[in-house]
């Protein structure tokens, strides 16, 4: 049975361990570690080296409208049987977070999918191009602001 | 030798009857179309769930081979008809068009299922072609989501009718 890491640590304890001032949001199993894009890489590296989160299960994104965008990382530790969710908050205008392909190479296509559909760029990604939509597609359709084009 | 003996005994009127019963005068086109319609070679291309029904149509229970349409070709250069079986996305559209253009003339297109006909439930989507007739000249539309194998067989037979008598499919004006 995979345990939820946030059940075992107090927020202050976790901030101390990760060396970052991190917040925890949400209720029950939907709790997540909230970080800024600047904190992201340091937090992720600490999670890998100190807590053994060696597997990136999923990487998605959410458009919260006025509250900006979120990149969501689902991490697992195959060695410790733990899971945790990390959310990086970013505003819709900048929409750039650093890539985690340097930590988990499997993030490559996840990040391209998020870029394609949500328009969040990942700084340092080796090939930041569209994954699912045609290359000449205009816009990012999962943004709340995206308007369907009139058909000819 | 017996036939020769028989002919010797026929009078002129009987010879005339014999000729009318056994010799068909027609155009080469009509003969070709007659043959084409009975031996269509479909391209084995599937895009979505409709392809599963297309496979079922080819398998033993429905047995497309009864009509002479069982020779699914993996190469467009050997195929006569492309059955667009499923949802065509704009990303896939150039590939589909290229495959169609690689087929040798004469060639036909069957739009199988709601997605291929109009885009189906994805009609309003940013990613889906709202009907393959936006990029290919469709001969037969088969509705359904997905159409049952009987419907595909009926579509193939409708295509046969069209090939054998093109005037049937001609749009009447006035």
Coordinates of C-alpha atoms in Angstrom, one line a residue:
Chain A
X1 CA 0.0 0.0 0.0
X2 CA 1.4 3.3 -1.1
X3 CA 1.4 5.9 1.7
X4 CA 0.7 9.6 1.4
X5 CA 3.9 11.5 2.4
X6 CA 2.0 14.5 3.7
X7 CA 0.3 12.3 6.4
X8 CA 3.7 11.7 8.0
X9 CA 5.1 15.2 8.1
X10 CA 4.1 18.6 9.6
X11 CA 4.4 21.5 7.1
X12 CA 7.1 23.1 9.2
X13 CA 9.0 19.8 9.4
X14 CA 8.8 19.4 5.6
X15 CA 9.9 22.9 4.9
X16 CA 12.9 22.3 7.1
X17 CA 13.7 19.0 5.4
X18 CA 13.4 20.5 1.9
X19 CA 15.2 23.7 2.7
X20 CA 12.3 25.6 1.1
X21 CA 9.5 27.6 2.6
X22 CA 6.7 25.4 1.1
X23 CA 2.9 25.6 1.7
X24 CA 0.4 22.8 1.7
X25 CA -3.0 23.3 0.2
X26 CA -6.1 21.1 -0.3
X27 CA -7.9 18.6 1.8
X28 CA -7.4 14.9 2.4
X29 CA -5.9 13.0 -0.5
X30 CA -6.0 16.0 -2.7
X31 CA -3.4 17.9 -0.5
X32 CA -0.5 19.1 -2.4
X33 CA 2.8 20.9 -1.9
X34 CA 2.6 24.4 -3.4
X35 CA 5.8 25.9 -4.7
X36 CA 6.8 28.9 -6.8
X37 CA 8.6 28.4 -10.2
X38 CA 11.8 29.7 -8.5
X39 CA 11.6 27.1 -5.7
X40 CA 10.6 24.2 -8.1
X41 CA 14.0 22.7 -9.1
X42 CA 15.5 22.9 -5.5
X43 CA 12.3 21.3 -4.0
X44 CA 12.3 18.6 -6.6
X45 CA 15.9 17.8 -6.1
X46 CA 15.5 17.6 -2.4
X47 CA 12.5 15.3 -2.8
X48 CA 14.6 13.0 -5.0
X49 CA 17.7 13.0 -2.9
X50 CA 16.3 13.2 0.6
X51 CA 13.0 11.4 0.3
X52 CA 13.7 9.1 -2.6
X53 CA 11.0 10.2 -5.1
X54 CA 12.5 8.5 -8.0
X55 CA 9.5 8.2 -10.3
X56 CA 7.4 11.0 -12.0
X57 CA 4.0 9.4 -12.4
X58 CA 2.3 12.2 -14.2
X59 CA 2.7 15.9 -15.1
X60 CA -0.4 17.9 -16.0
X61 CA -1.7 21.4 -15.7
X62 CA -4.8 23.3 -14.6
X63 CA -6.2 26.7 -15.6
X64 CA -7.6 28.3 -12.5
X65 CA -8.9 31.4 -14.4
X66 CA -8.1 34.5 -12.4
X67 CA -5.8 32.6 -10.0
X68 CA -3.5 31.7 -12.8
X69 CA -2.1 28.4 -14.0
X70 CA -0.8 25.4 -12.1
X71 CA 1.6 22.7 -13.2
X72 CA 0.9 19.5 -11.3
X73 CA 3.5 16.9 -10.6
X74 CA 2.5 13.4 -9.3
X75 CA 5.6 11.8 -7.7
X76 CA 6.1 8.3 -6.4
X77 CA 8.9 6.7 -4.5
X78 CA 9.3 3.2 -5.7
X79 CA 11.9 2.5 -3.0
X80 CA 9.9 3.9 0.0
X81 CA 6.4 3.3 -1.3
X82 CA 5.3 6.9 -0.9
X83 CA 3.4 9.4 -3.0
X84 CA 3.2 13.2 -3.1
X85 CA 1.7 15.8 -5.3
X86 CA 3.5 19.1 -6.1
X87 CA 1.9 22.1 -7.7
X88 CA 3.8 25.0 -9.2
X89 CA 1.8 28.2 -9.5
X90 CA 2.4 30.5 -12.4
X91 CA 0.5 33.5 -13.8
X92 CA -1.0 33.2 -17.3
X93 CA 1.1 36.0 -18.8
X94 CA 4.6 34.6 -17.9
X95 CA 3.5 31.0 -18.1
X96 CA 7.0 29.7 -17.8
X97 CA 8.4 27.1 -15.3
X98 CA 11.8 25.4 -15.3
X99 CA 11.9 21.9 -16.9
X100 CA 12.2 18.8 -14.8
X101 CA 13.6 16.7 -17.6
X102 CA 17.0 17.2 -16.0
X103 CA 15.7 15.2 -13.0
X104 CA 13.3 12.8 -14.6
X105 CA 13.9 12.4 -18.4
X106 CA 10.4 10.9 -18.7
X107 CA 9.0 14.4 -18.2
X108 CA 9.9 15.2 -21.9
X109 CA 6.6 14.4 -23.6
X110 CA 4.5 15.4 -20.5
X111 CA 5.9 18.9 -20.7
X112 CA 5.4 19.1 -24.5
X113 CA 1.8 18.1 -24.0
X114 CA 1.3 20.8 -21.4
X115 CA 3.0 23.3 -23.7
X116 CA 0.8 22.2 -26.6
X117 CA -2.6 22.4 -24.9
X118 CA -2.1 24.8 -22.0
X119 CA 0.7 27.1 -23.4
X120 CA 3.1 26.8 -20.5
X121 CA 6.7 26.9 -21.6
X122 CA 9.3 24.8 -19.8
X123 CA 12.6 26.7 -19.6
X124 CA 15.5 24.4 -20.5
X125 CA 13.5 21.8 -22.2
X126 CA 15.5 20.1 -25.0
X127 CA 12.6 20.2 -27.6
X128 CA 9.8 22.6 -26.7
X129 CA 7.5 22.0 -29.6
X130 CA 3.9 20.8 -30.0
X131 CA 3.2 17.2 -29.3
X132 CA -0.5 16.4 -30.2
X133 CA -1.8 19.2 -32.4
X134 CA -0.7 20.1 -35.9
X135 CA 2.4 22.3 -36.0
X136 CA 0.6 25.2 -37.6
X137 CA -2.1 25.2 -35.0
X138 CA -2.8 28.6 -33.4
X139 CA -3.4 29.0 -29.7
X140 CA -3.6 26.6 -26.8
X141 CA -7.0 25.1 -26.5
X142 CA -7.2 24.1 -22.9
X143 CA -6.8 27.7 -21.7
X144 CA -10.1 29.1 -20.4
X145 CA -9.4 32.1 -22.7
X146 CA -9.3 30.0 -25.8
X147 CA -12.1 30.7 -28.3
X148 CA -13.2 28.1 -30.8
X149 CA -12.5 29.3 -34.3
X150 CA -15.4 29.7 -36.7
X151 CA -15.4 27.0 -39.4
X152 CA -15.1 28.1 -43.0
Chain B
X1 CA -17.3 -32.2 -82.6
X2 CA -20.8 -32.7 -81.4
X3 CA -21.4 -29.0 -81.2
X4 CA -20.4 -28.6 -84.8
X5 CA -22.8 -31.3 -85.8
X6 CA -25.5 -29.5 -83.8
X7 CA -24.8 -26.2 -85.5
X8 CA -25.1 -27.9 -88.9
X9 CA -28.6 -28.8 -88.0
X10 CA -29.7 -25.3 -86.9
X11 CA -31.7 -23.1 -89.3
X12 CA -31.0 -19.3 -89.7
X13 CA -33.5 -18.3 -87.0
X14 CA -32.0 -20.8 -84.5
X15 CA -28.5 -19.5 -85.2
X16 CA -29.8 -16.0 -84.5
X17 CA -31.2 -17.1 -81.2
X18 CA -28.0 -19.0 -80.3
X19 CA -26.0 -15.8 -80.9
X20 CA -28.3 -13.6 -78.9
X21 CA -28.2 -16.0 -75.9
X22 CA -24.4 -16.6 -75.9
X23 CA -22.7 -13.5 -77.1
X24 CA -23.0 -10.2 -75.2
X25 CA -22.2 -7.0 -77.0
X26 CA -21.2 -4.2 -74.7
X27 CA -18.6 -1.5 -74.1
X28 CA -15.2 -2.2 -72.6
X29 CA -16.0 0.3 -69.8
X30 CA -19.1 -1.6 -68.8
X31 CA -17.2 -4.9 -68.6
X32 CA -14.5 -3.2 -66.5
X33 CA -17.0 -1.6 -64.2
X34 CA -18.8 -4.9 -63.8
X35 CA -15.6 -6.5 -62.7
X36 CA -14.4 -3.6 -60.6
X37 CA -17.6 -3.5 -58.6
X38 CA -17.3 -7.2 -57.7
X39 CA -13.7 -7.2 -56.6
X40 CA -12.9 -4.1 -54.6
X41 CA -9.6 -4.2 -52.7
X42 CA -10.0 -2.0 -49.6
X43 CA -7.0 -0.3 -47.9
X44 CA -6.4 -1.7 -44.4
X45 CA -6.5 1.7 -42.6
X46 CA -8.4 2.3 -39.4
X47 CA -8.5 5.5 -37.4
X48 CA -10.7 4.7 -34.4
X49 CA -13.4 2.3 -33.0
X50 CA -15.1 2.0 -36.4
X51 CA -12.0 0.1 -37.5
X52 CA -13.0 -2.7 -35.0
X53 CA -16.3 -3.1 -36.8
X54 CA -14.5 -3.0 -40.1
X55 CA -12.3 -5.9 -38.9
X56 CA -15.4 -7.8 -37.7
X57 CA -16.9 -7.3 -41.2
X58 CA -13.8 -9.0 -42.7
X59 CA -13.8 -11.8 -40.2
X60 CA -15.8 -15.1 -40.4
X61 CA -19.1 -14.1 -38.9
X62 CA -19.9 -11.4 -41.5
X63 CA -17.4 -12.6 -44.1
X64 CA -16.9 -9.8 -46.6
X65 CA -15.3 -12.5 -48.8
X66 CA -18.9 -13.5 -49.8
X67 CA -19.0 -10.3 -51.9
X68 CA -15.4 -10.4 -53.1
X69 CA -14.2 -7.5 -50.9
X70 CA -11.9 -9.4 -48.5
X71 CA -8.5 -8.5 -50.0
X72 CA -7.5 -5.8 -47.6
X73 CA -4.2 -4.3 -48.9
X74 CA -1.6 -2.8 -46.6
X75 CA -0.3 -0.6 -49.5
X76 CA -2.4 2.2 -51.0
X77 CA -0.8 1.4 -54.4
X78 CA -2.7 -1.9 -54.5
X79 CA -6.0 -0.7 -53.1
X80 CA -9.2 0.4 -54.9
X81 CA -11.2 1.8 -52.0
X82 CA -10.3 3.5 -48.8
X83 CA -12.7 3.0 -45.9
X84 CA -12.2 6.0 -43.6
X85 CA -13.1 4.2 -40.4
X86 CA -13.1 6.6 -37.5
X87 CA -12.3 10.1 -36.3
X88 CA -10.0 12.0 -38.6
X89 CA -8.0 14.7 -36.7
X90 CA -6.4 17.7 -38.4
X91 CA -3.0 16.2 -37.4
X92 CA -3.8 13.0 -39.2
X93 CA -5.5 14.7 -42.2
X94 CA -2.3 15.3 -44.3
X95 CA -1.3 11.6 -43.9
X96 CA -4.8 10.4 -44.9
X97 CA -4.7 12.7 -48.0
X98 CA -1.3 11.4 -49.0
X99 CA -2.5 7.8 -48.7
X100 CA -5.4 8.6 -50.9
X101 CA -3.2 10.3 -53.5
X102 CA -0.9 7.3 -53.5
X103 CA -3.8 5.0 -54.6
X104 CA -4.0 4.2 -58.3
X105 CA -7.0 5.3 -60.4
X106 CA -9.8 4.4 -60.4
X107 CA -10.3 4.8 -56.7
X108 CA -13.2 5.3 -54.3
X109 CA -13.7 6.6 -50.7
X110 CA -16.2 5.3 -48.1
X111 CA -16.8 7.5 -45.1
X112 CA -17.6 5.0 -42.3
X113 CA -19.4 6.2 -39.2
X114 CA -20.6 9.5 -37.8
X115 CA -17.1 11.0 -37.3
X116 CA -16.0 10.3 -40.9
X117 CA -19.3 11.7 -42.2
X118 CA -19.6 14.9 -40.2
X119 CA -17.1 14.8 -37.3
X120 CA -19.8 13.1 -35.2
X121 CA -19.7 14.0 -31.5
X122 CA -16.5 15.9 -32.1
X123 CA -18.0 18.1 -34.8
X124 CA -17.2 21.3 -32.8
X125 CA -13.8 20.3 -31.7
X126 CA -10.6 22.2 -32.5
X127 CA -8.8 19.0 -33.4
X128 CA -11.2 17.0 -35.5
X129 CA -12.0 17.3 -39.3
X130 CA -15.7 17.9 -39.5
X131 CA -16.3 15.2 -42.1
X132 CA -13.7 13.7 -44.3
X133 CA -15.4 15.2 -47.4
X134 CA -13.5 18.4 -46.3
X135 CA -10.3 16.7 -47.7
X136 CA -11.4 13.7 -49.8
X137 CA -14.1 13.1 -52.4
X138 CA -16.5 10.7 -50.6
X139 CA -18.6 8.2 -52.6
X140 CA -20.6 6.5 -49.9
X141 CA -21.5 7.7 -46.4
X142 CA -22.3 5.1 -43.8
X143 CA -24.0 6.6 -40.7
X144 CA -23.8 4.9 -37.3
X145 CA -21.6 5.2 -34.2
X146 CA -20.1 2.8 -35.0
X147 CA -22.1 1.3 -37.9
X148 CA -22.7 -2.4 -37.6
X149 CA -20.9 -4.8 -40.0
X150 CA -24.2 -5.2 -42.0
X151 CA -24.1 -1.4 -42.6
X152 CA -20.6 -1.5 -43.9
X153 CA -21.5 -4.4 -46.2
X154 CA -24.5 -2.5 -47.4
X155 CA -22.3 0.5 -48.0
X156 CA -19.9 -1.6 -50.1
X157 CA -22.8 -3.0 -52.1
X158 CA -24.1 0.6 -52.6
X159 CA -20.6 1.4 -53.9
X160 CA -20.8 -1.6 -56.2
X161 CA -24.1 -0.3 -57.6
X162 CA -22.5 3.1 -58.2
X163 CA -19.5 1.7 -59.9
X164 CA -21.5 -0.6 -62.2
X165 CA -24.0 2.1 -63.1
X166 CA -22.5 5.6 -62.5
X167 CA -25.8 7.2 -63.7
X168 CA -27.5 6.0 -60.5
X169 CA -25.3 8.3 -58.4
X170 CA -25.5 11.3 -60.7
X171 CA -27.2 14.3 -59.2
X172 CA -30.4 15.1 -61.1
X173 CA -30.8 18.8 -62.0
X174 CA -34.0 20.6 -62.7

